[in-house]
């Protein structure tokens, strides 16, 4: 309630400052959100009025991708490959600028890629195979579901065999039959080896080395049966040659609490002591050192700091010097996965590193349509249950505007001499107290980044996986040079520290965790952390990154308020959010006394 009241006041105060000018809107964004909140996307549903809307959405996505990239399309017209993946799956090959066009060209053959997809799709839950969705510095950032368990795998295999007249077309040879393929066909007892073997071949073909698993479980269990598995608990250690990261993140059910707390993520801490939570946080040691984060405290982080730190980790991986790609997945790959894929896309875009020609409204449309809608996020179901992870994603942009999340920061530091990496005492003394911010908070208007070594003890050696240079930035060839996996730092269920806030809702309502790092943590500048908070004028000019992310967030809130938010059938228990959206819509000039369409 406190956050809602503060934001309502801020929205009213900001209405006069906005002079009635709404944020720039992308044509069709309102229609996209209306369709998204009405039904879940299915690739086979391509007829009727809904089909024409989906066609417009698909066409617009292809246009926006084509602004900056040369790409190929993997056809999935009737959901033949996956029923809740886009009908036109975009494979980005290289940037289409004149400079990049002459520099390198993808070595991935689309026909070979499609063959591997068809062979490997049964390895993943719901057939949601490893799919490249972002191209950054020649590296593919991919998404998928987790590995399928034996129940789903054998059930779906038998179903496909029966309804294909006895021919298992999922394994039909497209190009050649190898001795390995013949060996894998020798019996059903090798089904896991077969499908996961093709999954590994697909990952290697895309030069993926890092696999980030967001599940809080080692295996998903329903009705006493393991319905899914994951790479980290594969008994045969088939994925041992990849760098596996277990970074458990709360599922969509947790975001019901986010909504019930008037959309305040500060101070909202996940209960890690629940019986089904058995996946520890495990990150290879060489990835933890550059970030200066005490990962042993992860169970005391609130939702803001946890999301920030995980995003920092992912950005550090994709911005490293090697040419290896990244896979991000949760269980089904349509809640937590699009959350981090969208944040990665928007963060890199805000730095001017990808989708460089797209405006804020255009990148917003692309990530809502492609990363969420066309990849099957069930917004209708999530809204009915109050599990608003979709809203959280775009509202969270206010927490990543700092240069701490900039991929350009690393590049600049590499080019600067060591003496320029920090501030002198004279520099700090010249700052007014209010402008200094906090030395520990990432979210102050001005924060000092302490470059001391992280608190994790010990230093591990590890062997690496080498990529064969292909004369191109996008690597398609991969070979294993060493068989051992990097050593990992493992944390699980540490004893709570004295300064950790308890997770009791009555105690976290008014303030956030002491370790939380929000970009709005300076109380001098903020009036609350409502989703519709209107920022007050600031003394310093905004950075280009901050300006771009604020424009995306403002455009989203404006569109959401006039479609999904104002159309809720049942108000929240506090009744605050409906009035909040209404006030915001009036404040930015989107809604007068009558109805208004976007």
Coordinates of C-alpha atoms in Angstrom, one line a residue:
X1 CA 0.0 0.0 0.0
X2 CA 2.8 2.4 0.8
X3 CA 4.4 2.0 -2.6
X4 CA 1.1 2.3 -4.4
X5 CA 0.2 5.5 -2.5
X6 CA 3.6 7.0 -3.2
X7 CA 3.5 6.2 -6.9
X8 CA -0.1 7.5 -7.2
X9 CA 1.1 10.8 -5.8
X10 CA 4.2 10.8 -8.1
X11 CA 2.0 10.1 -11.1
X12 CA -0.3 12.9 -10.3
X13 CA 2.6 15.3 -9.8
X14 CA 4.3 14.2 -12.9
X15 CA 1.2 14.7 -15.1
X16 CA 1.8 18.5 -15.2
X17 CA 5.5 18.0 -15.9
X18 CA 4.8 15.8 -18.8
X19 CA 2.7 18.5 -20.5
X20 CA 0.3 15.8 -21.6
X21 CA 2.7 14.3 -24.1
X22 CA 2.5 10.5 -24.1
X23 CA 5.7 8.4 -24.6
X24 CA 6.3 7.6 -28.3
X25 CA 4.4 4.4 -29.3
X26 CA 5.1 1.7 -31.8
X27 CA 2.2 1.3 -34.2
X28 CA 0.6 -2.0 -33.4
X29 CA 1.9 -2.3 -29.8
X30 CA -1.6 -1.9 -28.4
X31 CA -2.9 -4.6 -30.7
X32 CA 0.0 -6.9 -29.7
X33 CA -0.7 -6.5 -26.0
X34 CA -4.5 -7.0 -26.6
X35 CA -3.9 -10.2 -28.5
X36 CA -1.3 -11.4 -26.0
X37 CA -3.6 -10.8 -23.0
X38 CA -6.5 -12.6 -24.8
X39 CA -4.9 -15.9 -25.9
X40 CA -1.7 -17.9 -25.8
X41 CA 0.1 -18.1 -29.1
X42 CA 0.0 -21.4 -30.9
X43 CA 1.9 -21.9 -34.2
X44 CA -0.9 -24.0 -35.7
X45 CA -3.6 -21.4 -35.1
X46 CA -3.1 -19.3 -38.3
X47 CA -6.6 -18.7 -39.5
X48 CA -9.4 -16.3 -38.8
X49 CA -9.2 -12.8 -37.3
X50 CA -6.7 -13.9 -34.7
X51 CA -4.5 -15.4 -37.5
X52 CA -4.3 -12.1 -39.4
X53 CA -3.2 -10.3 -36.2
X54 CA -0.5 -12.8 -35.6
X55 CA 0.6 -12.5 -39.2
X56 CA 1.0 -8.8 -38.7
X57 CA 3.0 -9.3 -35.5
X58 CA 5.2 -11.9 -37.2
X59 CA 5.8 -9.7 -40.2
X60 CA 6.7 -6.7 -38.0
X61 CA 9.3 -8.8 -36.1
X62 CA 10.9 -9.9 -39.4
X63 CA 11.1 -6.2 -40.5
X64 CA 12.7 -5.1 -37.2
X65 CA 15.3 -7.9 -37.3
X66 CA 16.0 -7.1 -40.9
X67 CA 17.0 -3.5 -40.0
X68 CA 20.3 -4.6 -38.6
X69 CA 20.9 -8.3 -39.5
X70 CA 21.0 -10.7 -42.4
X71 CA 19.1 -13.7 -41.3
X72 CA 17.5 -16.9 -42.4
X73 CA 14.1 -18.3 -41.4
X74 CA 13.6 -21.8 -40.1
X75 CA 10.0 -22.6 -41.1
X76 CA 7.7 -23.8 -38.3
X77 CA 4.5 -22.9 -40.1
X78 CA 2.1 -25.4 -38.5
X79 CA 4.2 -26.0 -35.4
X80 CA 5.8 -28.9 -37.0
X81 CA 9.0 -28.4 -35.1
X82 CA 7.5 -26.9 -31.9
X83 CA 3.9 -26.0 -31.3
X84 CA 4.7 -22.9 -29.2
X85 CA 7.7 -21.5 -31.0
X86 CA 7.4 -18.8 -33.7
X87 CA 6.1 -20.0 -37.1
X88 CA 9.1 -18.1 -38.6
X89 CA 12.1 -18.8 -36.4
X90 CA 14.8 -16.2 -37.1
X91 CA 18.4 -17.3 -37.3
X92 CA 20.6 -14.2 -37.2
X93 CA 23.7 -14.8 -39.3
X94 CA 25.6 -11.5 -39.2
X95 CA 25.1 -7.8 -38.9
X96 CA 23.9 -6.2 -42.1
X97 CA 25.9 -2.9 -41.8
X98 CA 28.4 -2.4 -44.6
X99 CA 31.3 -2.7 -42.2
X100 CA 30.2 -6.0 -40.6
X101 CA 29.0 -7.4 -43.9
X102 CA 32.5 -7.4 -45.3
X103 CA 34.1 -8.6 -42.1
X104 CA 32.7 -12.0 -41.6
X105 CA 29.9 -14.3 -42.6
X106 CA 28.2 -17.1 -40.7
X107 CA 29.7 -20.5 -41.2
X108 CA 26.5 -22.2 -39.9
X109 CA 24.5 -23.9 -42.7
X110 CA 20.8 -23.4 -42.1
X111 CA 19.9 -26.8 -43.6
X112 CA 22.3 -28.5 -41.2
X113 CA 21.0 -26.5 -38.3
X114 CA 17.4 -27.5 -39.2
X115 CA 18.4 -31.1 -39.4
X116 CA 20.0 -31.0 -35.9
X117 CA 16.9 -29.2 -34.5
X118 CA 14.6 -31.9 -35.9
X119 CA 16.8 -34.6 -34.4
X120 CA 17.3 -33.0 -31.0
X121 CA 13.9 -31.5 -30.2
X122 CA 12.7 -34.5 -28.1
X123 CA 15.6 -34.0 -25.7
X124 CA 14.0 -30.9 -24.2
X125 CA 10.8 -30.5 -22.2
X126 CA 7.8 -29.9 -24.4
X127 CA 10.0 -30.1 -27.5
X128 CA 11.4 -26.6 -26.8
X129 CA 14.8 -27.1 -28.4
X130 CA 17.9 -24.9 -28.1
X131 CA 17.1 -21.9 -30.3
X132 CA 19.4 -18.9 -31.0
X133 CA 17.7 -15.6 -30.4
X134 CA 20.4 -12.9 -30.0
X135 CA 23.6 -12.4 -31.9
X136 CA 26.3 -10.4 -30.0
X137 CA 29.9 -10.1 -31.1
X138 CA 29.4 -13.2 -33.3
X139 CA 28.1 -15.3 -30.4
X140 CA 24.7 -16.9 -30.2
X141 CA 22.6 -16.3 -27.1
X142 CA 20.1 -19.2 -27.0
X143 CA 17.0 -20.2 -25.1
X144 CA 15.3 -23.5 -24.5
X145 CA 13.5 -25.6 -22.0
X146 CA 15.3 -28.0 -19.6
X147 CA 16.0 -31.6 -20.5
X148 CA 13.1 -33.9 -20.7
X149 CA 12.7 -36.7 -18.1
X150 CA 12.2 -40.3 -19.0
X151 CA 8.4 -40.1 -18.6
X152 CA 8.0 -37.4 -21.2
X153 CA 10.8 -38.7 -23.4
X154 CA 9.4 -42.3 -23.7
X155 CA 5.8 -41.1 -23.8
X156 CA 6.4 -38.7 -26.7
X157 CA 8.6 -41.1 -28.5
X158 CA 5.9 -43.8 -28.4
X159 CA 3.2 -41.2 -29.4
X160 CA 5.2 -40.1 -32.4
X161 CA 5.9 -43.7 -33.5
X162 CA 2.3 -44.7 -33.2
X163 CA 0.8 -41.8 -35.1
X164 CA 3.4 -41.9 -37.8
X165 CA 2.4 -45.4 -38.9
X166 CA 5.4 -47.1 -37.3
X167 CA 7.9 -44.8 -38.8
X168 CA 9.8 -42.6 -36.3
X169 CA 10.2 -39.6 -38.6
X170 CA 11.8 -37.6 -35.9
X171 CA 14.9 -39.6 -36.6
X172 CA 14.6 -39.9 -40.3
X173 CA 17.9 -39.3 -42.0
X174 CA 18.1 -36.0 -43.9
X175 CA 21.7 -36.2 -45.1
X176 CA 23.7 -39.2 -44.1
X177 CA 23.8 -42.2 -41.8
X178 CA 26.9 -42.5 -39.6
X179 CA 28.1 -45.5 -37.6
X180 CA 27.3 -43.5 -34.5
X181 CA 23.6 -43.2 -35.7
X182 CA 23.4 -46.9 -36.4
X183 CA 24.7 -47.7 -32.9
X184 CA 22.2 -45.3 -31.3
X185 CA 19.4 -47.1 -33.1
X186 CA 20.3 -50.5 -31.7
X187 CA 17.6 -50.4 -28.9
X188 CA 15.3 -48.2 -26.9
X189 CA 17.6 -48.5 -24.0
X190 CA 19.9 -46.0 -25.7
X191 CA 17.1 -43.4 -26.2
X192 CA 18.6 -41.0 -23.8
X193 CA 22.0 -41.3 -25.4
X194 CA 20.4 -40.7 -28.8
X195 CA 18.3 -37.6 -28.2
X196 CA 20.7 -36.0 -25.7
X197 CA 23.6 -36.8 -28.1
X198 CA 21.8 -34.8 -30.8
X199 CA 21.1 -32.0 -28.3
X200 CA 24.8 -31.8 -27.6
X201 CA 25.6 -31.8 -31.3
X202 CA 23.3 -28.8 -31.8
X203 CA 24.9 -26.9 -28.9
X204 CA 28.3 -27.5 -30.3
X205 CA 27.2 -26.5 -33.8
X206 CA 26.1 -23.2 -32.4
X207 CA 29.4 -22.9 -30.4
X208 CA 27.5 -22.8 -27.1
X209 CA 29.8 -23.4 -24.2
X210 CA 27.9 -21.9 -21.2
X211 CA 24.6 -23.3 -20.0
X212 CA 22.8 -21.3 -17.3
X213 CA 20.1 -23.2 -15.5
X214 CA 17.5 -21.1 -13.6
X215 CA 15.6 -24.0 -12.0
X216 CA 15.4 -24.1 -8.2
X217 CA 15.0 -27.9 -8.5
X218 CA 17.5 -30.5 -9.8
X219 CA 14.6 -32.3 -11.4
X220 CA 10.9 -31.2 -11.7
X221 CA 8.7 -33.7 -9.8
X222 CA 5.0 -34.0 -10.2
X223 CA 2.8 -36.7 -8.7
X224 CA 6.0 -38.4 -7.4
X225 CA 7.5 -38.8 -10.9
X226 CA 10.4 -36.9 -12.4
X227 CA 8.9 -35.1 -15.4
X228 CA 12.0 -33.1 -16.3
X229 CA 15.7 -33.4 -15.7
X230 CA 18.6 -30.9 -16.2
X231 CA 22.2 -31.0 -17.4
X232 CA 23.6 -30.6 -13.9
X233 CA 22.2 -33.9 -12.8
X234 CA 22.7 -36.0 -16.0
X235 CA 23.9 -39.3 -14.5
X236 CA 26.0 -40.1 -17.6
X237 CA 27.8 -36.7 -17.4
X238 CA 27.0 -36.1 -21.0
X239 CA 27.3 -32.3 -20.5
X240 CA 30.5 -32.4 -18.6
X241 CA 32.4 -30.7 -21.4
X242 CA 30.2 -27.6 -21.1
X243 CA 30.5 -24.9 -18.4
X244 CA 27.4 -25.5 -16.3
X245 CA 26.0 -22.8 -14.1
X246 CA 23.2 -23.5 -11.6
X247 CA 21.7 -20.1 -10.8
X248 CA 18.3 -20.9 -9.1
X249 CA 15.7 -18.2 -9.6
X250 CA 12.1 -18.2 -8.3
X251 CA 9.4 -19.5 -10.7
X252 CA 6.4 -17.5 -11.9
X253 CA 4.4 -18.5 -8.8
X254 CA 6.6 -16.3 -6.7
X255 CA 5.5 -13.2 -8.7
X256 CA 2.1 -13.5 -7.2
X257 CA 3.7 -12.2 -4.0
X258 CA 5.2 -9.4 -6.1
X259 CA 1.7 -8.3 -7.2
X260 CA 0.2 -8.7 -3.8
X261 CA 2.8 -6.3 -2.4
X262 CA 1.7 -3.6 -4.7
X263 CA 4.3 -4.5 -7.3
X264 CA 7.2 -3.8 -4.9
X265 CA 10.2 -6.1 -5.5
X266 CA 12.4 -4.4 -2.9
X267 CA 12.6 -6.5 0.3
X268 CA 10.8 -9.5 -1.4
X269 CA 12.9 -12.5 -0.6
X270 CA 12.3 -16.1 -1.8
X271 CA 11.9 -18.8 0.8
X272 CA 14.8 -21.1 0.0
X273 CA 13.9 -23.6 2.7
X274 CA 10.9 -25.1 0.9
X275 CA 11.0 -28.8 0.4
X276 CA 11.2 -28.8 -3.4
X277 CA 14.1 -26.4 -3.5
X278 CA 17.2 -28.6 -3.9
X279 CA 19.3 -26.9 -6.6
X280 CA 22.3 -25.0 -5.0
X281 CA 23.9 -22.0 -6.6
X282 CA 26.9 -23.3 -8.5
X283 CA 29.2 -21.0 -10.6
X284 CA 32.7 -21.8 -11.9
X285 CA 35.2 -19.9 -9.9
X286 CA 36.7 -18.1 -12.8
X287 CA 33.4 -16.5 -13.6
X288 CA 32.8 -15.1 -10.1
X289 CA 36.0 -13.2 -9.6
X290 CA 35.5 -10.3 -12.1
X291 CA 32.1 -9.4 -10.6
X292 CA 33.0 -8.6 -7.0
X293 CA 29.8 -10.1 -5.7
X294 CA 29.6 -12.2 -2.5
X295 CA 27.6 -15.1 -4.0
X296 CA 27.4 -16.9 -0.7
X297 CA 24.7 -14.4 0.4
X298 CA 22.4 -15.2 -2.5
X299 CA 19.7 -16.6 -0.3
X300 CA 19.5 -13.2 1.5
X301 CA 19.0 -11.2 -1.6
X302 CA 15.7 -9.7 -2.4
X303 CA 14.2 -10.0 -5.9
X304 CA 15.8 -6.8 -7.1
X305 CA 19.3 -7.7 -6.1
X306 CA 19.0 -11.3 -7.2
X307 CA 17.8 -10.3 -10.7
X308 CA 20.5 -7.6 -10.9
X309 CA 23.3 -9.9 -10.0
X310 CA 22.2 -12.7 -12.3
X311 CA 22.0 -10.3 -15.1
X312 CA 25.5 -9.0 -14.4
X313 CA 26.7 -12.6 -14.5
X314 CA 25.1 -13.2 -17.9
X315 CA 26.4 -10.0 -19.3
X316 CA 29.9 -10.8 -18.1
X317 CA 29.7 -14.2 -19.9
X318 CA 28.5 -12.8 -23.2
X319 CA 31.0 -9.9 -23.1
X320 CA 34.0 -12.1 -22.4
X321 CA 36.8 -12.4 -24.9
X322 CA 36.1 -15.9 -26.1
X323 CA 33.8 -16.8 -29.0
X324 CA 31.5 -19.1 -27.0
X325 CA 27.8 -18.8 -27.0
X326 CA 25.3 -19.0 -24.1
X327 CA 22.2 -21.0 -23.4
X328 CA 19.7 -19.8 -20.8
X329 CA 16.8 -22.0 -19.7
X330 CA 14.4 -22.7 -16.8
X331 CA 11.8 -25.6 -16.9
X332 CA 9.5 -24.9 -19.8
X333 CA 11.5 -21.9 -21.0
X334 CA 8.5 -19.5 -21.2
X335 CA 8.6 -17.5 -17.9
X336 CA 12.0 -17.0 -16.3
X337 CA 13.8 -17.6 -19.6
X338 CA 12.2 -14.8 -21.5
X339 CA 12.7 -12.5 -18.5
X340 CA 16.5 -12.8 -18.7
X341 CA 16.6 -13.0 -22.5
X342 CA 14.6 -9.7 -22.7
X343 CA 16.8 -8.0 -20.1
X344 CA 19.9 -9.1 -22.0
X345 CA 18.5 -7.9 -25.3
X346 CA 17.4 -4.5 -23.9
X347 CA 20.6 -4.0 -21.9
X348 CA 22.9 -4.6 -24.9
X349 CA 20.6 -2.5 -27.1
X350 CA 20.8 0.4 -24.6
X351 CA 24.6 0.3 -24.9
X352 CA 24.3 0.5 -28.7
X353 CA 25.8 -2.9 -29.2
X354 CA 22.8 -4.8 -30.9
X355 CA 19.8 -3.7 -32.9
X356 CA 21.6 -0.4 -33.3
X357 CA 19.0 1.2 -35.7
X358 CA 15.9 0.5 -33.6
X359 CA 14.2 3.2 -31.6
X360 CA 13.0 2.6 -28.0
X361 CA 9.4 1.8 -29.1
X362 CA 10.7 -0.6 -31.8
X363 CA 12.9 -2.6 -29.5
X364 CA 10.1 -2.8 -27.0
X365 CA 7.8 -4.2 -29.7
X366 CA 10.4 -6.7 -30.8
X367 CA 11.1 -8.1 -27.4
X368 CA 7.4 -8.3 -26.3
X369 CA 6.4 -9.9 -29.6
X370 CA 9.3 -12.2 -30.2
X371 CA 10.8 -13.0 -26.8
X372 CA 7.5 -13.4 -25.0
X373 CA 4.4 -13.7 -27.2
X374 CA 5.7 -15.8 -30.1
X375 CA 7.7 -18.1 -27.8
X376 CA 4.5 -19.1 -26.0
X377 CA 4.4 -17.2 -22.7
X378 CA 1.0 -17.8 -21.2
X379 CA 0.1 -14.3 -20.2
X380 CA -3.6 -15.0 -19.9
X381 CA -3.0 -17.8 -17.4
X382 CA -0.4 -15.7 -15.5
X383 CA -2.7 -12.7 -15.3
X384 CA -5.6 -14.8 -14.0
X385 CA -3.3 -16.1 -11.2
X386 CA -1.6 -12.8 -10.5
X387 CA 1.8 -14.1 -11.5
X388 CA 3.0 -11.0 -13.3
X389 CA 6.5 -11.9 -14.2
X390 CA 5.9 -10.3 -17.7
X391 CA 5.1 -6.9 -16.1
X392 CA 8.0 -7.3 -13.7
X393 CA 10.4 -7.6 -16.6
X394 CA 9.8 -4.3 -18.2
X395 CA 9.2 -2.4 -14.9
X396 CA 12.5 -3.8 -13.7
X397 CA 14.4 -1.7 -16.4
X398 CA 14.5 1.1 -13.8
X399 CA 16.9 -1.0 -11.8
X400 CA 19.5 -1.6 -14.6
X401 CA 20.1 1.9 -15.9
X402 CA 23.4 2.2 -14.1
X403 CA 26.7 1.9 -15.9
X404 CA 27.3 -1.1 -13.7
X405 CA 25.2 -3.1 -16.2
X406 CA 26.9 -1.6 -19.3
X407 CA 28.8 -4.0 -21.5
X408 CA 30.7 -0.9 -22.7
X409 CA 32.2 -0.5 -19.2
X410 CA 34.3 -3.6 -19.6
X411 CA 35.5 -2.5 -23.0
X412 CA 36.5 1.0 -21.7
X413 CA 38.3 -0.5 -18.7
X414 CA 40.4 -2.7 -20.9
X415 CA 41.6 0.3 -22.9
X416 CA 42.3 2.5 -19.8
X417 CA 45.6 2.5 -17.9
X418 CA 45.4 1.2 -14.4
X419 CA 45.7 4.5 -12.8
X420 CA 42.6 5.8 -14.4
X421 CA 40.4 2.9 -13.2
X422 CA 39.3 4.6 -10.0
X423 CA 38.8 7.9 -8.2
X424 CA 41.4 9.8 -6.3
X425 CA 40.8 11.1 -2.8
X426 CA 40.6 14.7 -4.3
X427 CA 37.9 13.5 -6.8
X428 CA 35.8 12.1 -4.0
X429 CA 36.2 15.2 -1.8
X430 CA 35.0 17.4 -4.6
X431 CA 31.7 15.6 -4.7
X432 CA 28.9 16.9 -2.6
X433 CA 27.6 14.4 0.0
X434 CA 24.3 14.0 -1.8
X435 CA 26.0 13.3 -5.1
X436 CA 28.4 10.6 -3.7
X437 CA 25.7 8.0 -3.1
X438 CA 26.5 4.8 -1.4
X439 CA 29.8 2.9 -1.6
X440 CA 27.9 -0.4 -1.5
X441 CA 24.7 0.3 -3.4
X442 CA 24.6 -0.3 -7.2
X443 CA 21.6 1.9 -7.4
X444 CA 22.6 5.2 -6.0
X445 CA 22.6 8.2 -8.3
X446 CA 26.3 8.0 -8.0
X447 CA 28.0 4.9 -6.6
X448 CA 31.6 4.0 -6.0
X449 CA 32.5 0.6 -7.3
X450 CA 35.0 -1.1 -4.9
X451 CA 37.5 -3.2 -7.0
X452 CA 38.6 -5.4 -4.1
X453 CA 38.7 -9.1 -4.7
X454 CA 35.5 -11.1 -4.0
X455 CA 35.0 -12.8 -0.7
X456 CA 35.0 -16.4 -2.1
X457 CA 38.0 -18.2 -0.7
X458 CA 40.5 -20.1 -2.8
X459 CA 41.5 -20.1 -6.4
X460 CA 40.9 -23.0 -8.7
X461 CA 42.7 -24.0 -11.9
X462 CA 40.6 -25.3 -14.7
X463 CA 41.0 -26.7 -18.2
X464 CA 39.3 -25.0 -21.1
X465 CA 37.4 -26.0 -24.2
X466 CA 39.0 -24.6 -27.4
X467 CA 37.1 -23.5 -30.4
X468 CA 38.5 -24.2 -33.9
X469 CA 39.0 -20.8 -35.6
X470 CA 36.8 -20.7 -38.6
X471 CA 38.0 -17.4 -40.0
X472 CA 34.7 -15.9 -38.9
X473 CA 33.4 -14.3 -35.8
X474 CA 30.5 -16.7 -35.6
X475 CA 32.1 -20.1 -34.8
X476 CA 30.4 -23.2 -36.2
X477 CA 33.2 -25.7 -35.6
X478 CA 33.9 -27.0 -32.1
X479 CA 36.2 -29.7 -30.7
X480 CA 37.0 -30.9 -27.3
X481 CA 40.5 -30.3 -26.2
X482 CA 40.2 -31.4 -22.5
X483 CA 37.6 -33.6 -20.9
X484 CA 37.4 -32.2 -17.5
X485 CA 35.0 -29.4 -16.5
X486 CA 36.0 -26.2 -14.7
X487 CA 36.0 -26.3 -11.0
X488 CA 33.0 -24.6 -9.5
X489 CA 32.2 -22.6 -6.4
X490 CA 29.2 -24.2 -4.7
X491 CA 26.9 -22.5 -2.2
X492 CA 23.8 -23.9 -0.7
X493 CA 21.7 -22.8 2.3
X494 CA 24.2 -20.6 4.2
X495 CA 23.4 -19.5 7.8
X496 CA 21.5 -16.2 7.7
X497 CA 23.5 -13.2 8.7
X498 CA 22.4 -10.9 11.4
X499 CA 21.6 -8.1 9.0
X500 CA 19.4 -10.2 6.8
X501 CA 15.8 -9.1 6.7
X502 CA 13.3 -11.9 7.6
X503 CA 11.0 -13.0 4.8
X504 CA 7.9 -12.4 6.9
X505 CA 5.6 -10.2 4.8
X506 CA 4.8 -8.0 7.7
X507 CA 8.4 -7.1 8.3
X508 CA 9.4 -6.5 4.6
X509 CA 6.5 -4.3 3.6
X510 CA 8.1 -1.0 4.4
X511 CA 11.7 -1.3 3.5
X512 CA 14.0 -3.4 1.3
X513 CA 16.7 -5.7 2.2
X514 CA 19.9 -4.1 3.5
X515 CA 21.8 -5.7 0.8
X516 CA 19.4 -4.7 -2.0
X517 CA 20.9 -2.6 -4.8
X518 CA 18.3 -0.6 -6.6
X519 CA 18.9 2.2 -9.0
X520 CA 16.4 4.2 -7.0
X521 CA 17.9 3.5 -3.6
X522 CA 18.6 7.2 -2.8
X523 CA 15.6 8.3 -0.8
X524 CA 16.4 11.9 -1.6
X525 CA 15.4 11.4 -5.2
X526 CA 12.6 8.8 -5.0
X527 CA 9.1 8.7 -3.7
X528 CA 8.7 5.0 -3.8
X529 CA 9.2 2.0 -6.0
X530 CA 5.8 1.6 -7.6
X531 CA 5.7 0.3 -11.1
X532 CA 4.3 3.6 -12.3
X533 CA 6.7 5.8 -10.4
X534 CA 7.4 9.1 -12.3
X535 CA 11.1 10.0 -11.8
X536 CA 11.7 13.5 -10.3
X537 CA 14.0 15.9 -12.1
X538 CA 17.7 15.2 -11.5
X539 CA 20.6 17.5 -11.2
X540 CA 22.9 15.6 -13.6
X541 CA 22.1 14.8 -17.2
X542 CA 21.0 11.3 -17.9
X543 CA 23.4 8.9 -19.7
X544 CA 22.4 7.6 -23.1
X545 CA 21.8 4.2 -21.6
X546 CA 19.6 5.5 -18.8
X547 CA 17.6 7.6 -21.2
X548 CA 17.0 4.8 -23.6
X549 CA 15.9 2.3 -20.9
X550 CA 13.6 4.9 -19.3
X551 CA 12.0 5.5 -22.7
X552 CA 11.4 1.8 -23.2
X553 CA 9.9 1.5 -19.7
X554 CA 7.7 4.6 -20.1
X555 CA 6.4 3.3 -23.5
X556 CA 5.6 -0.1 -22.0
X557 CA 3.8 1.4 -19.0
X558 CA 1.7 3.6 -21.2
X559 CA 0.7 0.8 -23.5
X560 CA 0.1 -1.6 -20.7
X561 CA -2.1 0.9 -18.8
X562 CA -4.4 1.3 -21.8
X563 CA -4.7 -2.4 -22.6
X564 CA -3.9 -5.1 -20.1
X565 CA -3.8 -3.1 -16.9
X566 CA -7.0 -1.2 -17.2
X567 CA -9.0 -4.1 -18.5
X568 CA -8.5 -6.4 -15.5
X569 CA -11.7 -8.2 -14.6
X570 CA -11.0 -8.4 -10.9
X571 CA -9.2 -5.7 -9.0
X572 CA -6.3 -6.5 -6.7
X573 CA -7.1 -6.9 -3.1
X574 CA -5.9 -3.4 -2.3
X575 CA -7.5 -1.9 -5.4
X576 CA -4.5 0.2 -5.8
X577 CA -3.1 -0.9 -9.1
X578 CA -6.2 -0.2 -11.2
X579 CA -6.4 3.4 -9.9
X580 CA -2.6 3.7 -10.3
X581 CA -2.8 2.7 -14.0
X582 CA -5.7 5.0 -14.5
X583 CA -3.9 8.0 -13.0
X584 CA -0.8 7.2 -15.0
X585 CA -2.8 7.0 -18.2
X586 CA -4.4 10.4 -17.6
X587 CA -1.1 11.9 -16.5
X588 CA 0.7 11.0 -19.7
X589 CA -2.3 12.1 -21.8
X590 CA -3.3 8.6 -23.0
X591 CA -6.8 8.7 -21.5
X592 CA -9.3 11.5 -21.1
X593 CA -12.8 11.4 -19.6
X594 CA -13.9 8.8 -22.3
X595 CA -12.3 5.7 -23.6
X596 CA -9.2 5.8 -25.7
X597 CA -7.6 3.2 -28.0
X598 CA -3.9 3.0 -28.4

